[in-house]
Amino acid sequence: MDELNKEKIENLRRQLHEHNYNYYVLSRPTISDFDFDALMQQLTELEKQHPEYYDPNSPTMRVGSDINKNFIQVRHRYPMLSLQNTYTESEVTGFYNRVKRSLNEDFEIVCELKFDGTSISLAYENGRLLQAITRGDGRQGDDVTANVRTIRNIPLVLKGDDIPGYIEARGEILMPWDVFEELNKEREAQEEPLFANPRNAASGTLKMQDPKVVASRKLKSSIYYLMGEELPSDSHFENMELARKWGLNVSKAMKKCSSPEEVFEYLKYWDVERKNLSVATDGVVLKVDSLSQQRQLGSTSKFPRWAIAYKFNAEKALTRLESVSFQVGRTGAVTPVANLEPVLLSGTTVKRASLYNEDAINALDLHIGDMVYVEKGGEIIPKITGVDKEARFLIGDKVQFARRCPDCGTPLVRNEDEAVHYCPNSEECPPQIKGRIEHFVTRKAMNITIGPETIGLLYDKGLIKDAADLYALRFEDLVNLERWAETSANNLLASIEKSKTTPYERVLFALGIRFVGETVARKLALAFHDIDELGAATVEQLTSVEEIGDRIARSVKDFFENPRSVDFVDRLRAHGLQFQQSEETMAARTDKLAGLTVVISGTFELHSRDEYKAMILQNGGKNSGSVSKNTDYILAGENMGPAKLEKAEKLGVKMIDEKTFLEMLGL
Ligand code: IVH
């Protein structure tokens, strides 16, 4: 009977692995998304019923388990070296000649694209993904296996029967341009800092604590080297072709060259063609093909002598600075933007570039009418990197940072030790008001379906002065607006009505209290179960919540001390928004840990650290980050840090494992 289920599970896993490969590696799916989901659903159900057949490499594990492990540092079996960079053809010729002289025999050079992400080492044992480690310092890196399992084009199980017992596949984790742009758009809407380029976004994502979030970020991999004692071929090129057959994603843009001319041809071709790729590249890697020749050439402590990187020139264009404008965001921060004479740069027309802040402008000594260099070096927002002072003919006005808010005319302020200018008129400055309403309605806050244009229109017509006014909108107000029909009016009203059921923690986030992002809002909601309790909390009470520091605590206090905010909250409350924890969350609250301080340390099997933190708060306890004489318990997982262990022993703090902890809570 059970054998049957085991077989069913294995069969489904096999099918799904195959479909994943067809879809993500070959880009040739042979099944509809619907049928794929149905198979996945079947497997998920069966696995739930038969936990005895648990397999960390099952296709169902891709979605990311929410068990969150702190990263553990792991030593690389083979060090991860970096590459020497070169920038010119003559440096490439130099490399070629050095290799020729050293080897004194024929050799071939493999040219590959240098994808711009973050490096990873994937260890496969008997064809199964064992461990994924970041480069770290080259000798040891972070174990990010749980996160890497969510990356779709990394096979959890290799295909084929000629796979060595142990191999390490080295490669790059990448975030495709479109995913990167989408992510930044979302972050901009949340006023979260933007990622400068896909590389930062990929490495930031890989280091996140929650594999579920990693899974949502749609990372990719590209494999560029195999390591192991029993590699199938002496040719790197052939090994890569085999790796592709095993299901690893290996770029097709590889070429074996037998002369420097062939290498240059490759460089020239890809310098142009790379702009059409869906991922960022920053150069080409040249490798001696034969592994025995690679060994013969050896490495320095940092770089192999058998490979180099050739970096493409960052793309630059020269154009005229026409004017500088200043934009005001939701928090009042003012960003200078350069308006340029349109110029073509990496296939797109650039009209605007970011100027960051006053210091950046002064450092460039910018004058209106200057010819400026714009660059897109892997970054999505072009930046001005220099001025061609020779081209100055008639020198224009020196660019000055705005003194007054471009929208409301209020004098701007710049705090000492900060580079940013603010418009302090947060109550009346239109872009700040509109920005706050835009934040209020975003998906992760109240999730009301209304765009910035409509918000602007309603604000300009005097129909809304803040987000609370949305709840007072009537059908007649909307249907008479230009180009509005009954359906759109009804849809908006329905969406506004529906938002009244949004849980307390998201309402807290929607309020737009400075420094209170999604996570902080969740923490506050857990610790202070209704808005009145939160409003009355002292700075000390606020900072006693894990990860709430002085800056956030002060900002929360400022918010509730402002009569306007109090009025705003009261009006929202009158409209029926949720300002307290739901019944279920409340019902789960106990005082089993009242008066007790618990430190969490190590990694856990049954719940994530965040879940344990939430449990401590839910049961009236306090969670602290460091061991002191005030610590009552250490909830100790595996691999607890040695410093904490020593301190705990010295202070005689009681250590409990996760099972004991759950028993204490009656779970
Ligand atoms: S080979 C010893 N090949 O570039 C061989 N690296 O600057 C080391 N990279 O850390 C790497 N594409 O993360 C190699 N086709 C490619 C690559 C590549 C991107 C990255 C890699 C490495 C860095 C070195």
XYZ file of C-alpha atoms and ligand atoms in Angstrom:
691
model
C 0.000 0.000 0.000
C 2.640 2.437 1.143
C 4.979 1.376 -1.625
C 2.296 2.576 -3.991
C 2.278 6.066 -2.496
C 6.030 6.179 -2.476
C 6.047 5.302 -6.134
C 3.375 7.911 -6.880
C 5.396 10.562 -5.077
C 8.598 9.628 -6.868
C 6.837 9.554 -10.177
C 5.348 13.005 -9.675
C 8.708 14.383 -8.556
C 10.350 12.976 -11.655
C 7.727 14.471 -13.947
C 7.905 17.867 -12.276
C 11.698 17.959 -12.394
C 11.468 17.261 -16.107
C 8.853 19.970 -16.687
C 10.898 22.464 -14.674
C 13.878 21.683 -16.842
C 11.886 22.050 -20.057
C 10.459 25.326 -18.887
C 13.303 27.037 -17.084
C 16.360 25.725 -18.847
C 15.202 24.865 -22.348
C 12.424 27.503 -22.400
C 10.338 24.845 -24.189
C 7.482 23.788 -21.895
C 5.577 20.682 -22.910
C 2.699 21.144 -20.489
C 0.278 23.971 -19.716
C 0.744 26.039 -16.552
C -2.601 24.751 -15.377
C -1.619 21.095 -15.691
C 1.724 21.828 -14.103
C 0.013 23.406 -11.103
C -2.308 20.431 -10.864
C 0.640 17.997 -10.711
C 2.324 20.182 -8.127
C -0.877 20.250 -6.079
C -1.121 16.438 -6.166
C 2.459 16.080 -5.028
C 2.038 18.653 -2.244
C -1.014 16.753 -0.946
C 0.712 13.372 -1.050
C 3.791 14.732 0.665
C 1.649 16.234 3.386
C -0.008 12.857 3.977
C 3.336 11.042 3.916
C 5.944 13.096 5.699
C 8.077 9.951 5.907
C 9.020 10.526 2.269
C 10.322 14.033 2.938
C 12.964 15.086 0.453
C 14.587 18.520 0.589
C 15.085 18.272 -3.173
C 11.449 17.694 -4.027
C 10.071 20.169 -6.601
C 7.599 21.316 -3.939
C 10.474 22.752 -1.920
C 10.927 25.472 -4.545
C 8.306 27.702 -2.997
C 10.545 28.035 -0.001
C 9.827 26.624 3.389
C 9.388 29.356 5.947
C 11.774 27.738 8.341
C 14.447 30.304 8.483
C 17.972 29.469 9.364
C 20.653 31.911 10.210
C 23.414 31.545 7.692
C 26.178 29.256 8.720
C 29.690 29.877 7.496
C 31.069 26.956 5.558
C 34.601 26.405 4.358
C 34.946 25.887 0.595
C 36.375 22.522 -0.361
C 38.126 24.321 -3.239
C 38.782 28.038 -2.752
C 36.753 30.440 -4.885
C 39.217 32.627 -6.695
C 38.522 35.890 -8.384
C 39.735 37.061 -11.797
C 42.279 39.592 -12.904
C 40.549 42.380 -14.816
C 41.783 43.760 -18.140
C 40.355 46.595 -20.193
C 42.211 46.717 -23.497
C 43.013 44.460 -26.426
C 46.719 44.795 -25.731
C 46.234 43.476 -22.184
C 44.368 40.511 -23.681
C 47.256 39.932 -26.089
C 49.588 40.092 -23.095
C 47.628 37.324 -21.368
C 47.641 35.227 -24.538
C 51.397 35.522 -24.927
C 52.085 34.735 -21.254
C 50.055 31.528 -21.525
C 51.802 30.617 -24.771
C 55.227 31.127 -23.257
C 54.427 29.163 -20.103
C 52.819 26.202 -21.799
C 55.041 26.039 -24.813
C 52.465 23.864 -26.604
C 49.153 24.320 -28.435
C 46.211 25.499 -26.399
C 42.694 26.773 -26.861
C 40.933 29.641 -25.167
C 37.266 29.462 -24.222
C 35.486 32.818 -24.326
C 32.398 33.237 -22.154
C 30.249 36.107 -21.073
C 30.919 37.509 -17.647
C 27.476 37.731 -16.112
C 27.115 40.408 -13.491
C 25.561 38.899 -10.405
C 26.851 37.228 -7.287
C 28.876 34.021 -7.302
C 27.727 30.727 -5.913
C 29.133 27.257 -5.442
C 26.625 24.421 -5.769
C 27.734 21.096 -4.337
C 26.025 18.015 -5.792
C 26.468 14.630 -4.179
C 25.332 11.688 -6.258
C 23.499 14.159 -8.441
C 21.532 15.741 -5.607
C 21.948 19.333 -4.511
C 23.723 19.164 -1.176
C 24.758 22.668 -0.354
C 24.966 26.129 -1.896
C 27.617 28.482 -0.570
C 28.311 32.105 -1.444
C 31.811 33.197 -2.359
C 32.345 34.965 0.969
C 36.025 35.742 1.289
C 36.914 32.982 -1.171
C 37.899 30.559 1.601
C 34.565 30.372 3.360
C 31.098 31.650 2.566
C 27.493 31.583 3.774
C 25.396 28.486 3.454
C 22.414 29.802 1.486
C 21.039 26.414 0.440
C 17.469 27.116 1.548
C 17.377 30.251 -0.590
C 19.066 28.646 -3.568
C 16.540 25.821 -3.594
C 13.931 28.387 -4.616
C 15.792 29.344 -7.795
C 13.946 27.703 -10.624
C 16.711 27.012 -13.077
C 18.932 25.340 -10.501
C 18.182 21.622 -10.652
C 17.713 20.013 -7.250
C 18.469 16.667 -8.836
C 20.741 16.327 -11.881
C 19.633 14.255 -14.864
C 21.597 11.515 -16.578
C 23.665 8.526 -15.480
C 27.199 9.796 -16.022
C 27.277 12.205 -13.100
C 30.355 12.090 -10.853
C 29.801 11.233 -7.173
C 30.753 14.727 -6.063
C 30.928 17.921 -8.072
C 30.770 21.586 -7.408
C 29.118 23.738 -10.028
C 30.361 27.290 -9.837
C 28.228 30.026 -11.272
C 26.531 33.328 -10.956
C 23.169 34.140 -9.360
C 21.438 36.797 -11.434
C 18.406 39.007 -11.350
C 17.017 39.609 -14.848
C 16.579 43.251 -15.875
C 12.775 43.132 -15.966
C 12.538 41.602 -12.487
C 14.997 44.202 -11.220
C 13.002 47.067 -12.691
C 9.750 45.732 -11.281
C 11.320 45.294 -7.835
C 12.688 48.826 -7.836
C 9.313 50.200 -8.904
C 7.738 48.492 -5.926
C 10.459 49.751 -3.624
C 10.078 53.272 -4.937
C 6.367 53.164 -4.182
C 7.240 52.087 -0.630
C 9.964 54.725 -0.393
C 12.415 51.948 0.345
C 15.963 52.498 -0.893
C 16.412 51.358 -4.484
C 18.920 48.740 -5.570
C 21.585 50.420 -7.690
C 21.911 47.504 -10.108
C 20.800 43.898 -10.637
C 24.006 42.635 -9.023
C 23.223 44.302 -5.702
C 19.627 43.180 -5.954
C 20.690 39.561 -6.569
C 23.186 39.437 -3.732
C 20.828 41.258 -1.363
C 18.086 38.789 -2.194
C 20.316 35.764 -1.742
C 21.159 36.906 1.784
C 17.561 37.358 2.862
C 16.325 35.392 5.819
C 13.036 34.309 4.332
C 13.240 31.835 1.425
C 9.613 32.671 0.553
C 10.608 36.215 -0.308
C 13.617 34.897 -2.219
C 11.304 32.637 -4.205
C 9.200 35.644 -5.183
C 12.218 37.521 -6.544
C 12.691 35.262 -9.593
C 16.457 34.876 -9.505
C 18.307 32.852 -12.138
C 21.599 31.067 -12.291
C 24.262 30.669 -14.926
C 26.937 28.030 -14.411
C 30.470 28.679 -15.668
C 32.797 26.092 -14.119
C 32.865 22.578 -12.674
C 35.137 21.376 -9.913
C 35.685 17.850 -8.628
C 38.075 14.926 -8.560
C 36.324 12.918 -11.251
C 35.265 15.367 -13.927
C 34.238 13.663 -17.157
C 36.546 15.508 -19.552
C 39.878 17.331 -19.626
C 38.173 20.054 -21.659
C 36.378 22.809 -19.763
C 34.212 23.385 -22.833
C 33.094 19.753 -22.940
C 32.426 19.679 -19.216
C 30.161 22.687 -19.649
C 28.255 20.942 -22.418
C 27.766 17.924 -20.165
C 26.686 20.141 -17.301
C 24.036 21.556 -19.610
C 22.834 18.027 -20.341
C 22.605 17.317 -16.611
C 20.148 20.195 -16.371
C 22.378 23.035 -15.210
C 21.874 26.349 -16.953
C 25.011 27.008 -18.976
C 25.097 29.941 -21.365
C 25.196 29.093 -25.064
C 27.382 32.143 -25.641
C 30.627 30.168 -25.305
C 33.244 29.899 -27.986
C 36.465 27.941 -28.314
C 39.158 30.085 -29.958
C 42.588 29.155 -31.264
C 43.954 32.603 -32.001
C 43.868 36.095 -30.469
C 41.975 37.283 -33.578
C 39.124 34.892 -32.855
C 39.060 36.176 -29.283
C 38.818 39.798 -30.455
C 36.006 38.888 -32.805
C 34.084 37.460 -29.844
C 34.764 40.580 -27.748
C 33.565 42.865 -30.528
C 30.435 40.863 -31.217
C 29.304 40.658 -27.584
C 30.130 44.267 -26.735
C 27.133 45.148 -28.915
C 24.983 42.041 -28.656
C 25.004 41.879 -24.838
C 22.589 44.811 -24.769
C 19.893 42.486 -26.047
C 20.307 39.997 -23.204
C 17.790 39.740 -20.392
C 20.538 39.823 -17.760
C 23.429 42.184 -17.054
C 26.928 41.378 -18.287
C 30.056 43.372 -17.591
C 32.633 41.649 -19.731
C 34.042 38.445 -21.119
C 35.990 35.715 -19.325
C 38.843 34.011 -21.192
C 39.842 30.559 -19.965
C 42.453 28.056 -21.112
C 40.317 25.086 -22.147
C 42.390 22.112 -21.002
C 42.166 21.344 -17.270
C 45.626 19.796 -17.223
C 47.011 22.950 -18.807
C 45.082 24.968 -16.225
C 46.802 22.973 -13.472
C 50.142 23.478 -15.140
C 49.635 27.245 -15.156
C 48.385 27.291 -11.576
C 47.181 30.306 -9.606
C 48.485 33.152 -7.537
C 46.929 33.536 -4.098
C 44.096 35.552 -5.660
C 43.786 34.775 -9.356
C 44.176 31.780 -11.624
C 46.931 32.266 -14.233
C 44.810 30.415 -16.780
C 41.957 32.910 -16.952
C 41.294 36.649 -17.131
C 38.318 38.943 -17.340
C 38.013 41.528 -20.089
C 35.690 44.298 -18.943
C 33.507 46.159 -21.408
C 33.755 49.927 -21.291
C 30.913 51.498 -19.367
C 28.729 53.202 -21.892
C 29.020 56.916 -21.903
C 27.397 59.699 -23.864
C 28.069 63.395 -23.989
C 25.117 65.766 -23.922
C 24.025 69.204 -22.748
C 22.625 69.984 -19.328
C 19.517 72.081 -20.009
C 18.201 72.609 -16.506
C 17.918 71.085 -13.080
C 14.591 70.398 -11.404
C 13.768 69.327 -7.891
C 11.309 66.610 -6.921
C 9.609 66.229 -3.557
C 8.751 62.762 -2.213
C 6.278 61.547 0.414
C 8.702 62.153 3.260
C 9.590 65.634 1.995
C 13.044 64.582 0.755
C 14.037 66.686 -2.266
C 15.873 65.009 -5.158
C 17.666 67.042 -7.834
C 17.163 65.799 -11.396
C 19.182 66.891 -14.428
C 17.169 67.631 -17.575
C 19.313 66.790 -20.564
C 19.264 67.308 -24.285
C 17.998 63.835 -25.349
C 20.837 61.457 -26.182
C 21.029 57.800 -27.164
C 22.688 55.569 -24.579
C 22.704 51.749 -24.638
C 19.676 51.666 -26.866
C 17.445 54.058 -24.926
C 16.985 57.802 -25.151
C 18.111 59.502 -21.982
C 16.506 62.826 -21.040
C 16.990 62.867 -17.329
C 19.664 61.818 -14.884
C 19.832 61.680 -11.123
C 22.043 64.222 -9.380
C 21.641 62.676 -5.881
C 22.189 65.690 -3.607
C 23.844 69.047 -3.106
C 27.285 67.587 -2.409
C 27.212 65.591 -5.636
C 26.295 68.733 -7.608
C 29.088 70.747 -6.022
C 31.631 68.017 -6.604
C 30.869 68.195 -10.346
C 31.003 72.015 -10.392
C 27.955 71.965 -12.642
C 26.826 74.929 -14.715
C 23.700 75.152 -16.843
C 24.591 74.540 -20.492
C 27.582 72.337 -19.602
C 28.376 69.333 -21.762
C 28.114 66.421 -19.355
C 28.991 62.731 -19.499
C 26.112 60.381 -18.723
C 26.734 56.751 -17.878
C 24.560 53.769 -17.313
C 27.217 51.479 -15.830
C 24.880 48.642 -14.874
C 22.605 51.112 -13.199
C 19.116 51.730 -14.315
C 18.987 55.442 -13.570
C 21.684 57.134 -15.616
C 24.077 59.320 -13.706
C 26.272 62.262 -14.592
C 29.882 61.296 -14.116
C 31.734 64.347 -15.354
C 31.754 67.661 -17.172
C 33.669 68.382 -20.365
C 35.096 71.701 -19.242
C 36.943 72.184 -22.542
C 33.587 72.395 -24.263
C 32.513 75.368 -22.144
C 32.083 78.326 -24.434
C 29.755 80.646 -22.624
C 29.594 79.571 -19.055
C 26.043 79.356 -17.694
C 24.744 79.842 -14.177
C 26.245 77.637 -11.529
C 23.740 75.008 -10.466
C 22.452 75.877 -7.005
C 20.415 73.602 -4.843
C 16.860 74.886 -4.425
C 16.372 77.111 -1.372
C 12.631 76.706 -1.341
C 10.309 73.813 -1.992
C 9.466 73.836 -5.717
C 5.859 72.911 -4.881
C 4.883 74.898 -1.807
C 7.638 77.504 -1.520
C 8.622 76.619 2.049
C 12.348 77.138 2.790
C 14.123 73.759 2.645
C 16.135 72.389 5.543
C 19.239 70.265 5.529
C 20.190 68.568 8.779
C 23.839 68.680 9.752
C 25.564 65.330 9.000
C 22.889 64.501 6.359
C 23.219 65.068 2.622
C 19.489 65.306 1.965
C 17.333 68.456 1.846
C 13.776 68.289 3.194
C 10.676 70.376 2.751
C 9.446 70.690 6.346
C 5.881 71.600 5.346
C 4.657 68.022 5.544
C 1.067 69.044 6.378
C 0.393 71.280 3.395
C 2.914 70.454 0.679
C 0.891 68.839 -2.160
C 3.388 66.208 -3.393
C 3.914 65.075 0.186
C 0.167 64.804 0.809
C -0.417 62.968 -2.471
C 2.604 60.759 -1.758
C 1.162 59.776 1.628
C -2.164 58.882 0.058
C -0.349 56.842 -2.612
C 1.472 54.994 0.137
C -1.760 54.409 2.069
C -3.400 52.626 -0.868
C -0.475 50.397 -1.946
C -0.922 46.669 -2.132
C 1.018 45.931 1.017
C -0.924 48.580 2.932
C -4.689 49.059 2.334
C -4.632 47.606 -1.174
C -7.111 50.063 -2.700
C -7.213 50.022 -6.491
C -6.517 53.642 -7.336
C -3.616 55.094 -9.291
C -1.541 58.239 -8.713
C -3.396 60.130 -11.469
C -6.773 59.565 -9.841
C -5.362 60.526 -6.452
C -3.986 63.694 -8.051
C -7.330 64.436 -9.688
C -9.355 63.910 -6.492
C -6.895 66.039 -4.555
C -6.920 68.853 -7.120
C -10.733 68.853 -7.144
C -10.661 69.240 -3.365
C -12.443 65.910 -2.858
C -9.680 64.444 -0.683
C -7.202 66.196 1.565
C -5.849 63.043 3.138
C -6.379 59.300 2.983
C -9.244 59.376 5.506
C -11.275 61.420 3.023
C -11.285 58.427 0.657
C -13.792 56.786 2.996
C -16.137 59.770 2.703
C -16.235 59.706 -1.117
C -19.706 59.311 -2.583
C -20.888 57.914 -5.876
C -22.018 61.407 -7.001
C -18.526 62.810 -6.325
C -16.944 60.340 -8.695
C -19.422 59.804 -11.471
C -19.423 63.486 -12.386
C -15.681 63.561 -12.899
C -14.527 63.892 -16.450
C -14.216 60.532 -18.232
C -15.595 58.630 -15.229
C -18.298 56.064 -15.789
C -20.596 54.357 -13.298
C -18.550 51.172 -13.346
C -15.273 52.840 -12.467
C -16.955 54.816 -9.691
C -18.535 51.676 -8.257
C -15.281 49.727 -8.522
C -13.360 52.333 -6.611
C -16.026 52.579 -3.905
C -16.097 48.784 -3.570
C -12.332 48.637 -3.271
C -12.374 51.345 -0.592
C -15.118 49.516 1.311
C -13.229 46.224 1.130
C -10.094 47.832 2.555
C -11.910 48.314 5.879
C -11.189 44.673 6.687
C -7.420 45.125 6.264
C -5.702 43.736 9.392
C -4.393 46.097 12.053
C -0.702 45.595 11.256
C -1.205 46.674 7.659
C -3.305 49.654 8.726
C -0.388 50.647 10.965
C 1.950 50.403 7.982
C -0.491 52.428 5.842
C -0.441 55.346 8.297
C 2.972 56.235 6.896
C 4.703 56.875 10.211
C 8.339 57.572 9.360
C 10.608 54.538 9.670
C 7.609 52.249 10.252
C 7.842 49.858 7.314
C 6.027 46.586 6.938
C 8.160 44.605 9.370
C 8.269 47.247 12.060
C 4.490 47.635 11.788
C 4.072 43.912 12.329
C 6.318 43.992 15.384
C 4.480 46.970 16.848
C 1.107 45.368 16.223
C 2.191 42.247 18.079
C 3.565 44.150 21.033
C 0.789 46.751 21.376
C -2.479 45.128 20.572
C -4.452 48.249 19.809
C -3.695 51.720 18.563
C -4.461 53.383 21.910
C -1.931 51.178 23.652
C 0.601 52.043 20.957
C -0.193 55.766 21.153
C 0.285 55.743 24.927
C 3.539 53.761 24.873
C 6.656 55.468 26.230
C 9.941 55.474 24.359
C 11.218 52.879 26.844
C 8.261 50.586 26.215
C 8.705 50.987 22.476
C 12.419 50.258 22.473
C 11.894 47.172 24.613
C 10.404 45.578 21.493
C 12.987 43.636 19.534
C 14.576 45.662 16.736
C 12.765 48.878 17.634
C 15.484 51.426 18.277
C 15.452 54.995 19.458
C 14.943 56.479 16.030
C 11.772 54.486 15.341
C 10.484 54.969 18.894
C 10.916 58.757 18.645
C 9.174 58.817 15.291
C 6.199 56.856 16.674
C 5.990 59.222 19.662
C 6.174 62.271 17.371
C 3.348 60.883 15.293
C 1.014 60.388 18.240
C 1.946 63.717 19.804
C 0.816 65.522 16.667
C -2.871 66.513 17.012
C -3.286 66.169 13.229
C -2.231 62.522 13.296
C -4.552 61.850 16.217
C -7.406 63.424 14.283
C -6.442 61.394 11.177
C -6.506 58.141 13.155
C -9.819 59.080 14.814
C -11.440 59.746 11.463
C -10.175 56.460 10.041
C -11.448 54.684 13.129
C -14.861 56.288 12.726
C -14.950 54.862 9.213
C -14.496 51.384 10.648
C -10.840 50.520 9.958
C -9.144 47.856 12.070
C -7.154 49.408 14.861
C -6.711 46.355 17.027
C -5.453 42.818 16.762
C -7.979 40.359 15.418
C -9.930 38.112 17.801
C -7.863 35.076 16.824
C -4.542 36.747 17.475
C -5.873 38.107 20.742
C -7.276 34.737 21.760
C -3.839 33.223 21.226
C -2.290 35.737 23.628
C -1.297 34.457 27.065
C 0.885 35.661 29.887
C 2.771 32.389 30.185
C 6.050 34.229 29.683
C 5.074 37.416 31.503
C 8.106 39.067 33.064
C 10.523 36.704 31.339
C 13.260 37.692 28.917
C 14.179 35.123 26.300
C 17.180 35.206 23.975
C 16.994 33.195 20.744
C 20.201 31.668 19.488
C 21.170 29.223 16.762
C 19.068 27.624 14.072
C 15.822 25.710 14.418
C 13.941 22.878 12.799
C 10.324 23.366 13.812
C 9.740 27.094 13.429
C 11.590 30.079 12.079
C 13.287 32.564 14.371
C 10.660 35.161 13.494
C 7.946 32.751 14.509
C 9.645 32.118 17.829
C 9.987 35.851 18.365
C 6.298 36.287 17.661
C 5.469 33.478 20.120
C 7.497 35.137 22.858
C 5.665 38.418 22.346
C 2.291 36.698 22.030
C 2.800 35.026 25.361
C 3.754 38.180 27.191
C 7.524 37.661 27.196
C 10.315 39.902 26.078
C 12.739 38.922 23.361
C 16.232 40.269 23.620
C 19.168 39.978 21.253
C 21.976 39.541 23.747
C 22.612 37.473 26.838
C 22.874 39.399 30.104
C 22.132 38.900 33.746
C 18.516 39.815 32.962
C 18.110 36.875 30.598
C 15.800 34.198 31.980
C 16.025 31.668 29.165
C 18.009 31.000 26.067
C 16.004 29.281 23.406
C 18.927 27.378 21.965
C 18.948 25.839 18.528
C 21.767 24.187 16.678
C 25.071 25.934 16.034
C 24.666 28.450 18.790
C 27.420 31.067 18.643
C 30.376 30.245 20.909
C 30.406 33.709 22.507
C 26.783 33.428 23.555
C 27.338 29.908 24.815
C 30.242 30.951 26.974
C 28.384 33.927 28.393
C 25.307 31.818 29.099
C 27.388 29.276 30.972
C 29.170 31.962 32.952
C 25.929 33.640 33.980
C 24.214 30.313 34.547
C 21.295 31.186 32.261
C 18.909 28.340 31.662
C 19.040 26.908 28.134
C 16.005 25.244 26.614
C 15.587 23.580 23.247
C 12.686 24.265 20.932
C 10.639 21.253 22.044
C 10.840 22.313 25.702
C 9.952 25.860 24.736
C 6.876 24.750 22.817
C 5.866 22.538 25.760
C 6.164 25.521 28.087
C 3.631 27.293 25.913
C 1.449 24.206 25.779
C 1.963 23.859 22.032
S 35.421 32.024 -13.798
C 38.758 30.641 -11.188
N 33.538 32.616 -15.539
O 33.307 37.024 -12.087
C 37.598 31.017 -12.058
N 33.640 33.873 -13.523
O 35.634 38.649 -11.283
C 36.795 32.072 -11.473
N 31.887 35.553 -13.297
O 33.849 35.546 -8.950
C 35.612 32.516 -12.153
N 30.889 35.142 -15.214
O 31.474 35.472 -9.898
C 34.099 32.909 -14.345
N 31.915 33.017 -17.139
C 32.461 33.302 -15.956
C 31.939 34.303 -15.116
C 32.577 34.566 -13.906
C 30.869 35.880 -14.116
C 32.162 36.218 -12.003
C 32.436 35.257 -10.889
C 33.804 35.608 -10.346
C 33.980 37.008 -10.846
C 35.435 37.322 -10.991
